[in-house]
Amino acid sequence: MARRTKDYDEDDVRVRPGRRGSRPRTRRRPAHDDASPGFVTAVDRGRYRCLADPGTADERGVTAMRARELGRKGVVVGDRVALVGDVSGAPDTLARIVRVEPRTSSLRRTADDTDPFERIVVANADQLAIVTALADPEPRPRMIDRQLVAAYDAGMEPLLCLTKADLAGPEALIAEYAPLGVPYVVTRRGGDLDALRAHLAGRTSVLVGHSGVGKSTLVNALVPDAERAVSHVNAVTGRGRHTSSSAIALELPGGDGWIIDTPGVRSFGLAHVEPENVINAFDDLARGAAERCPPLCDHLPKEPGGLGGRPPGEAGQSCGLDGWVAEGHASQARLDSLRRLLASREGEAE
Ligand SMILES: Nc1nc2c(ncn2[C@@H]2O[C@H](COP(=O)(O)OP(=O)(O)OP(=O)(O)O)[C@@H](O)[C@H]2O)c(=O)[nH]1
């Protein structure tokens, strides 16, 4: 799947130096050659729960804080980091995170009333499992569309996880996403999770879903130890209960991948999303866009009453994808679905 070459995050924001900020930085940073690799599994109030030397015989849980030298660099669940200091993992010890390795993906959550900035919530995940109930509560296709856009933008592959098939059939919803080729699994009360496990195997997957869709039921079935892992983190960080907006990474039994539960993350920031990041996930349409579309094309139809209904782009040219489809390079249904996704970026987050 196509990825963005450069991911911008809050660290890219340029801040004007204060009165004392223009001093030349002469002091060389220590190289920390002896640092241990770590994987961040939970974050709470300035404390980071990490797995040190992950995947080795020495793998152990370590609690860490950010080293001052990280500056404004954020640390989130899924980050690969370098740990120094007391990395033994013994009770009451604290290591320091001195480096955050470059991220392969960044999932952002929407700004809200209490926090005006879009923030990265999970790094380095490769799959976004969009958990949707087929009934009780009713599926919300607009929400699914927005989550798909967030996945493509973050450089992650989506997986539709359709729960409660014992209450309603999945056919209509599956048909709606068939043109996009979005992979899906269907689960039901009393059914097995083999298909879902196969999709999660060997990958790092973020699970998202609105309250009541059955996400906790899935997490507890996939990771029998999940409750204990969450309460362990709480004991370490001093929180009474798992807080609403933090994410937690849970290892699948047998070390066969990770799932990252995002209890309070219901929606994603789409305001910054470039249409190219979405379209790049669809090879056939991406080729058409590259060959036929004007610069900065939003790929929405320009005729009045069409989706978006915007005036033509800068040069007065309209989207070239209609011609591309008319020539048989891609299907109309696929273009219509892509446009529905692009249009879902507009408007309020749900
Ligand atoms: N019929 C049916 N009910 C289910 C299924 N999966 C979960 N439920 C029920 O749906 C309700 C919500 O499930 P949860 O797992 O708590 O849902 P959640 O998405 O984690 O919701 P929050 O905990 O509010 O975030 C519970 O009563 C479950 O027993 C299913 O496949 N079929």
Coordinates of C-alpha atoms and ligand atoms in Angstrom, one line a residue:
M1 CA 0.0 0.0 0.0
A2 CA 1.3 3.5 -0.8
R3 CA 2.5 5.4 2.2
R4 CA 3.3 9.0 2.7
T5 CA 6.9 9.8 2.6
K6 CA 6.7 12.3 5.4
D7 CA 4.4 12.2 8.3
Y8 CA 3.8 15.5 10.0
D9 CA 3.0 15.6 13.7
E10 CA 3.1 18.1 16.5
D11 CA 6.8 18.0 16.6
D12 CA 7.0 19.6 13.2
V13 CA 5.3 22.7 14.5
R14 CA 7.8 25.5 14.5
V15 CA 7.8 27.5 17.7
R16 CA 9.6 30.9 17.8
P17 CA 12.4 30.8 20.2
G18 CA 12.0 32.7 23.4
R19 CA 14.4 35.3 24.6
R20 CA 16.9 32.7 25.8
G21 CA 16.0 30.2 23.1
S22 CA 18.4 31.4 20.4
R23 CA 21.5 30.3 22.3
P24 CA 23.6 28.1 20.1
R25 CA 23.4 24.5 21.0
T26 CA 26.9 23.6 21.5
R27 CA 26.5 20.7 23.9
R28 CA 26.5 17.4 22.0
R29 CA 23.8 15.0 22.9
P30 CA 25.1 11.7 24.3
A31 CA 24.7 9.0 21.7
H32 CA 23.2 6.5 24.2
D33 CA 24.9 3.6 22.4
D34 CA 24.1 1.4 25.4
A35 CA 20.3 2.1 25.2
S36 CA 17.9 -0.8 25.2
P37 CA 15.2 -1.0 22.6
G38 CA 11.7 -0.6 24.0
F39 CA 8.1 -0.8 22.8
V40 CA 5.5 1.5 24.4
T41 CA 2.4 -0.5 25.5
A42 CA 0.6 2.1 27.6
V43 CA 0.8 5.8 28.5
D44 CA -0.6 7.6 31.5
R45 CA 0.2 10.9 33.2
G46 CA 3.8 11.1 32.1
R47 CA 4.6 7.4 32.8
Y48 CA 5.2 5.0 29.9
R49 CA 4.8 1.3 30.3
C50 CA 7.3 -0.3 27.9
L51 CA 8.5 -3.7 26.9
A52 CA 12.3 -3.6 27.0
D53 CA 14.2 -5.8 24.5
P54 CA 10.9 -7.0 23.0
G55 CA 11.0 -10.3 21.2
T56 CA 14.1 -11.5 23.0
A57 CA 14.7 -13.9 25.9
D58 CA 15.3 -10.8 28.1
E59 CA 11.9 -9.2 27.3
R60 CA 10.5 -7.5 30.4
G61 CA 8.1 -4.8 31.5
V62 CA 9.7 -1.4 32.3
T63 CA 8.2 1.8 33.5
A64 CA 9.8 4.9 32.0
M65 CA 9.6 8.7 31.8
R66 CA 10.6 11.0 29.0
A67 CA 14.1 12.3 29.1
R68 CA 14.3 16.1 28.9
E69 CA 16.4 15.8 25.7
L70 CA 13.3 14.6 23.9
G71 CA 12.1 18.2 23.9
R72 CA 8.6 18.5 22.5
K73 CA 8.7 15.0 20.9
G74 CA 5.5 13.1 21.9
V75 CA 5.6 9.5 22.9
V76 CA 2.6 7.3 22.2
V77 CA 1.5 3.7 22.4
G78 CA 3.1 1.7 19.7
D79 CA 6.3 3.8 19.6
R80 CA 9.6 2.1 19.3
V81 CA 12.0 3.9 21.7
A82 CA 15.4 3.8 23.2
L83 CA 15.6 3.3 27.0
V84 CA 18.4 4.2 29.4
G85 CA 18.9 4.4 33.2
D86 CA 17.4 1.6 35.3
V87 CA 16.0 -0.7 32.6
S88 CA 15.9 -3.7 35.0
G89 CA 12.1 -3.6 35.3
A90 CA 12.4 -4.2 39.0
P91 CA 9.7 -2.7 41.2
D92 CA 9.8 1.0 41.8
T93 CA 12.5 1.6 39.2
L94 CA 12.2 4.2 36.5
A95 CA 13.9 4.2 33.1
R96 CA 14.2 7.1 30.7
I97 CA 13.1 7.3 27.1
V98 CA 15.9 9.1 25.2
R99 CA 14.9 8.5 21.6
V100 CA 11.7 7.8 19.6
E101 CA 12.4 5.8 16.4
P102 CA 10.9 7.1 13.2
R103 CA 7.2 6.0 12.9
T104 CA 5.9 3.9 10.0
S105 CA 2.3 5.1 10.7
S106 CA 0.6 7.6 12.9
L107 CA -3.1 7.5 13.8
R108 CA -4.5 10.8 14.9
R109 CA -7.6 11.6 17.0
T110 CA -9.8 14.5 16.5
A111 CA -9.4 17.7 18.3
D112 CA -12.2 18.3 20.8
D113 CA -13.5 21.0 23.1
T114 CA -11.0 20.3 25.8
D115 CA -8.0 19.9 23.5
P116 CA -7.8 22.0 20.3
F117 CA -5.0 20.0 18.8
E118 CA -5.2 16.8 16.8
R119 CA -3.0 14.4 18.5
I120 CA -1.3 11.2 17.5
V121 CA -2.8 8.4 19.6
V122 CA -1.1 5.3 18.2
A123 CA 2.2 4.8 16.2
N124 CA 3.5 2.1 14.0
A125 CA 0.3 0.1 13.8
D126 CA -0.4 -1.5 10.4
Q127 CA -4.1 -2.4 10.6
L128 CA -7.2 -0.5 11.8
A129 CA -9.9 -2.9 12.8
I130 CA -13.2 -1.0 12.6
V131 CA -15.6 -2.8 14.9
T132 CA -19.2 -2.3 13.9
A133 CA -22.3 -4.1 15.2
L134 CA -24.8 -5.3 12.6
A135 CA -27.6 -4.4 15.0
D136 CA -28.0 -3.0 18.5
P137 CA -26.6 -0.4 17.9
E138 CA -27.4 0.0 14.2
P139 CA -24.3 0.3 11.9
R140 CA -23.4 3.9 11.0
P141 CA -21.9 3.9 7.5
R142 CA -20.8 7.5 7.6
M143 CA -18.8 6.7 10.7
I144 CA -17.3 3.7 8.9
D145 CA -16.4 5.9 6.0
R146 CA -14.6 8.3 8.2
Q147 CA -12.7 5.6 10.0
L148 CA -11.6 4.1 6.6
V149 CA -10.3 7.5 5.6
A150 CA -8.4 7.8 8.8
A151 CA -6.9 4.3 8.2
Y152 CA -5.8 5.1 4.7
D153 CA -4.4 8.5 5.8
A154 CA -2.5 6.9 8.6
G155 CA -0.9 4.4 6.3
M156 CA -2.8 1.5 7.8
E157 CA -4.9 -1.2 6.2
P158 CA -8.5 -1.3 7.3
L159 CA -10.4 -4.4 8.4
L160 CA -14.1 -4.3 8.9
C161 CA -15.1 -6.3 11.9
L162 CA -18.8 -6.9 11.8
T163 CA -20.2 -8.1 15.2
K164 CA -23.6 -9.4 16.4
A165 CA -24.3 -11.4 13.2
D166 CA -26.7 -13.4 15.3
L167 CA -29.0 -10.3 15.4
A168 CA -28.8 -9.2 11.7
G169 CA -27.2 -10.3 8.5
P170 CA -24.0 -8.7 7.1
E171 CA -24.9 -8.8 3.4
A172 CA -26.1 -5.2 2.9
L173 CA -23.1 -3.7 4.7
I174 CA -20.6 -6.0 2.9
A175 CA -22.2 -5.0 -0.4
E176 CA -21.6 -1.4 0.4
Y177 CA -17.9 -1.8 0.9
A178 CA -17.3 -4.5 -1.8
P179 CA -16.2 -2.0 -4.5
L180 CA -13.4 -0.7 -2.3
G181 CA -12.2 -4.3 -1.6
V182 CA -12.1 -3.6 2.2
P183 CA -11.4 -6.9 4.0
Y184 CA -14.0 -8.0 6.5
V185 CA -14.7 -10.6 9.2
V186 CA -18.1 -11.4 10.7
T187 CA -18.5 -12.5 14.3
R188 CA -21.5 -13.6 16.3
R189 CA -22.4 -14.6 19.9
G190 CA -21.2 -18.1 20.4
G191 CA -19.3 -18.2 17.2
D192 CA -15.5 -18.7 16.9
L193 CA -13.0 -16.0 16.2
D194 CA -10.8 -18.0 13.9
A195 CA -11.2 -15.7 10.9
L196 CA -10.5 -12.6 13.0
R197 CA -7.4 -14.2 14.5
A198 CA -6.1 -15.0 11.1
H199 CA -6.4 -11.4 10.1
L200 CA -4.7 -10.2 13.3
A201 CA -1.9 -12.8 13.2
G202 CA 1.6 -11.3 13.1
R203 CA 0.3 -7.7 12.9
T204 CA -0.2 -4.7 15.1
S205 CA -3.9 -3.8 14.9
V206 CA -5.8 -0.9 16.4
L207 CA -9.4 -1.7 17.4
V208 CA -11.8 1.2 17.2
G209 CA -15.6 1.2 17.7
H210 CA -18.4 3.0 19.4
S211 CA -19.7 2.0 22.7
G212 CA -21.8 -1.1 22.7
V213 CA -20.6 -2.6 19.5
G214 CA -18.9 -5.5 21.3
K215 CA -15.3 -4.4 21.2
S216 CA -14.5 -5.3 24.8
T217 CA -16.1 -8.7 24.3
L218 CA -13.7 -9.3 21.4
V219 CA -10.7 -8.0 23.2
N220 CA -11.4 -10.2 26.2
A221 CA -11.9 -13.2 24.0
L222 CA -8.7 -12.5 22.0
V223 CA -6.5 -11.7 25.0
P224 CA -7.7 -13.7 28.0
D225 CA -5.3 -11.8 30.1
A226 CA -6.6 -8.3 29.0
E227 CA -8.3 -7.4 32.2
R228 CA -5.2 -8.2 34.2
A229 CA -2.9 -6.3 31.9
V230 CA -5.1 -3.2 32.1
S231 CA -5.3 -3.3 35.9
H232 CA -1.5 -3.9 36.1
V233 CA -0.9 -0.7 34.1
N234 CA -3.3 1.1 36.4
A235 CA -1.4 -0.1 39.4
V236 CA 1.9 1.1 37.9
T237 CA 0.6 4.5 36.9
G238 CA -1.5 5.1 40.0
R239 CA -4.8 5.5 38.2
G240 CA -7.9 3.9 39.7
R241 CA -9.2 2.7 36.4
H242 CA -8.3 2.7 32.8
T243 CA -8.8 6.2 31.6
S244 CA -11.0 7.0 28.7
S245 CA -8.7 8.3 26.1
S246 CA -5.6 6.3 26.6
A247 CA -4.7 3.3 24.4
I248 CA -3.2 0.1 25.5
A249 CA -1.3 -2.5 23.5
L250 CA -2.1 -6.1 24.3
E251 CA 0.0 -9.0 23.0
L252 CA -2.0 -11.8 21.4
P253 CA -1.4 -15.3 22.9
G254 CA 1.7 -17.0 21.6
G255 CA 3.3 -13.6 20.6
D256 CA 1.3 -13.7 17.4
G257 CA 0.9 -9.9 17.0
W258 CA -0.6 -7.1 19.0
I259 CA -4.0 -5.5 19.4
I260 CA -4.2 -1.9 20.6
D261 CA -7.4 -1.1 22.3
T262 CA -8.5 2.6 22.2
P263 CA -11.2 2.8 24.9
G264 CA -12.1 6.5 24.5
V265 CA -11.1 7.2 20.9
R266 CA -14.3 7.4 18.9
S267 CA -13.3 9.6 16.0
F268 CA -10.4 10.7 14.1
G269 CA -9.1 14.0 12.8
L270 CA -9.8 14.2 9.1
A271 CA -9.4 18.0 8.6
H272 CA -5.7 17.6 7.6
V273 CA -6.2 14.6 5.3
E274 CA -4.9 15.0 1.7
P275 CA -7.1 13.3 -0.9
E276 CA -3.9 11.8 -2.3
N277 CA -3.3 9.8 0.8
V278 CA -6.7 8.2 0.5
I279 CA -6.6 7.7 -3.3
N280 CA -3.1 6.1 -3.1
A281 CA -4.7 3.1 -1.3
F282 CA -6.5 2.3 -4.6
D283 CA -3.9 1.6 -7.3
D284 CA -6.2 1.7 -10.3
L285 CA -7.7 5.1 -9.3
A286 CA -4.3 6.5 -8.2
R287 CA -2.9 5.9 -11.6
G288 CA -5.8 7.7 -13.2
A289 CA -5.4 10.6 -10.8
A290 CA -1.7 10.9 -11.6
E291 CA -2.3 10.9 -15.3
R292 CA -5.6 12.8 -15.7
C293 CA -6.2 15.1 -12.8
P294 CA -5.2 18.7 -12.4
P295 CA -3.0 19.7 -9.5
L296 CA -4.8 19.9 -6.1
C297 CA -7.8 18.1 -7.6
D298 CA -10.2 17.1 -4.8
H299 CA -11.5 14.3 -7.0
L300 CA -15.1 15.2 -6.3
P301 CA -17.6 15.6 -9.2
K302 CA -18.1 19.2 -10.3
E303 CA -21.6 19.1 -11.7
P304 CA -24.3 20.9 -9.5
G305 CA -26.0 18.5 -7.2
G306 CA -23.1 16.1 -7.3
L307 CA -21.2 14.9 -4.3
G308 CA -19.5 17.9 -2.9
G309 CA -20.8 20.1 -5.8
R310 CA -17.7 22.3 -5.7
P311 CA -16.7 24.7 -8.4
P312 CA -13.9 23.4 -10.8
G313 CA -10.3 23.4 -9.4
E314 CA -7.9 26.2 -9.8
A315 CA -7.3 25.9 -13.5
G316 CA -11.0 25.4 -14.2
Q317 CA -10.3 21.8 -15.0
S318 CA -12.5 19.1 -13.6
C319 CA -11.6 15.8 -12.1
G320 CA -10.1 13.4 -14.7
L321 CA -11.3 10.3 -13.0
D322 CA -14.7 10.3 -14.8
G323 CA -12.9 10.0 -18.1
W324 CA -10.6 7.3 -16.7
V325 CA -13.5 5.2 -15.6
A326 CA -15.4 5.8 -19.0
E327 CA -12.3 4.3 -20.7
G328 CA -12.7 1.2 -18.6
H329 CA -9.6 1.6 -16.4
A330 CA -11.6 1.3 -13.2
S331 CA -15.2 0.7 -12.2
Q332 CA -17.8 3.3 -11.7
A333 CA -18.8 1.7 -8.4
R334 CA -15.3 2.0 -7.1
L335 CA -15.0 5.6 -8.1
D336 CA -18.4 6.4 -6.5
S337 CA -17.2 4.7 -3.3
L338 CA -13.9 6.5 -3.2
R339 CA -15.8 9.8 -3.7
R340 CA -18.1 8.9 -0.8
L341 CA -15.1 8.4 1.4
L342 CA -13.5 11.7 0.3
A343 CA -16.8 13.6 0.9
S344 CA -17.0 12.1 4.4
R345 CA -14.0 14.2 5.4
E346 CA -16.3 17.2 5.4
G347 CA -18.6 18.0 8.3
E348 CA -18.6 17.2 11.9
A349 CA -16.9 14.2 13.4
E350 CA -19.4 11.8 14.9
Ligands
LIG1 N1 -26.1 -10.6 20.4 C1 -24.8 -10.3 20.6 N2 -24.5 -9.5 21.6 C2 -23.2 -9.2 21.7 C3 -22.2 -9.7 20.8 N3 -21.0 -9.2 21.2 C4 -21.2 -8.5 22.3 N4 -22.5 -8.4 22.6 C5 -23.2 -7.7 23.7 O1 -23.2 -6.3 23.4 C6 -23.1 -5.6 24.6 C7 -21.9 -4.6 24.5 O2 -20.7 -5.4 24.4 P1 -19.3 -4.8 24.9 O3 -18.2 -5.8 24.5 O4 -19.3 -4.3 26.2 O5 -19.2 -3.5 23.9 P2 -18.1 -2.4 23.8 O6 -18.1 -2.0 22.3 O7 -16.9 -2.8 24.4 O8 -18.8 -1.2 24.6 P3 -18.2 -0.2 25.7 O9 -17.7 -1.2 26.8 O10 -19.3 0.6 26.1 O11 -17.0 0.5 25.0 C8 -22.9 -6.6 25.8 O12 -24.1 -6.8 26.4 C9 -22.4 -7.9 25.0 O13 -22.8 -9.0 25.7 C10 -22.6 -10.5 19.7 O14 -21.8 -11.0 18.9 N5 -23.9 -10.8 19.7

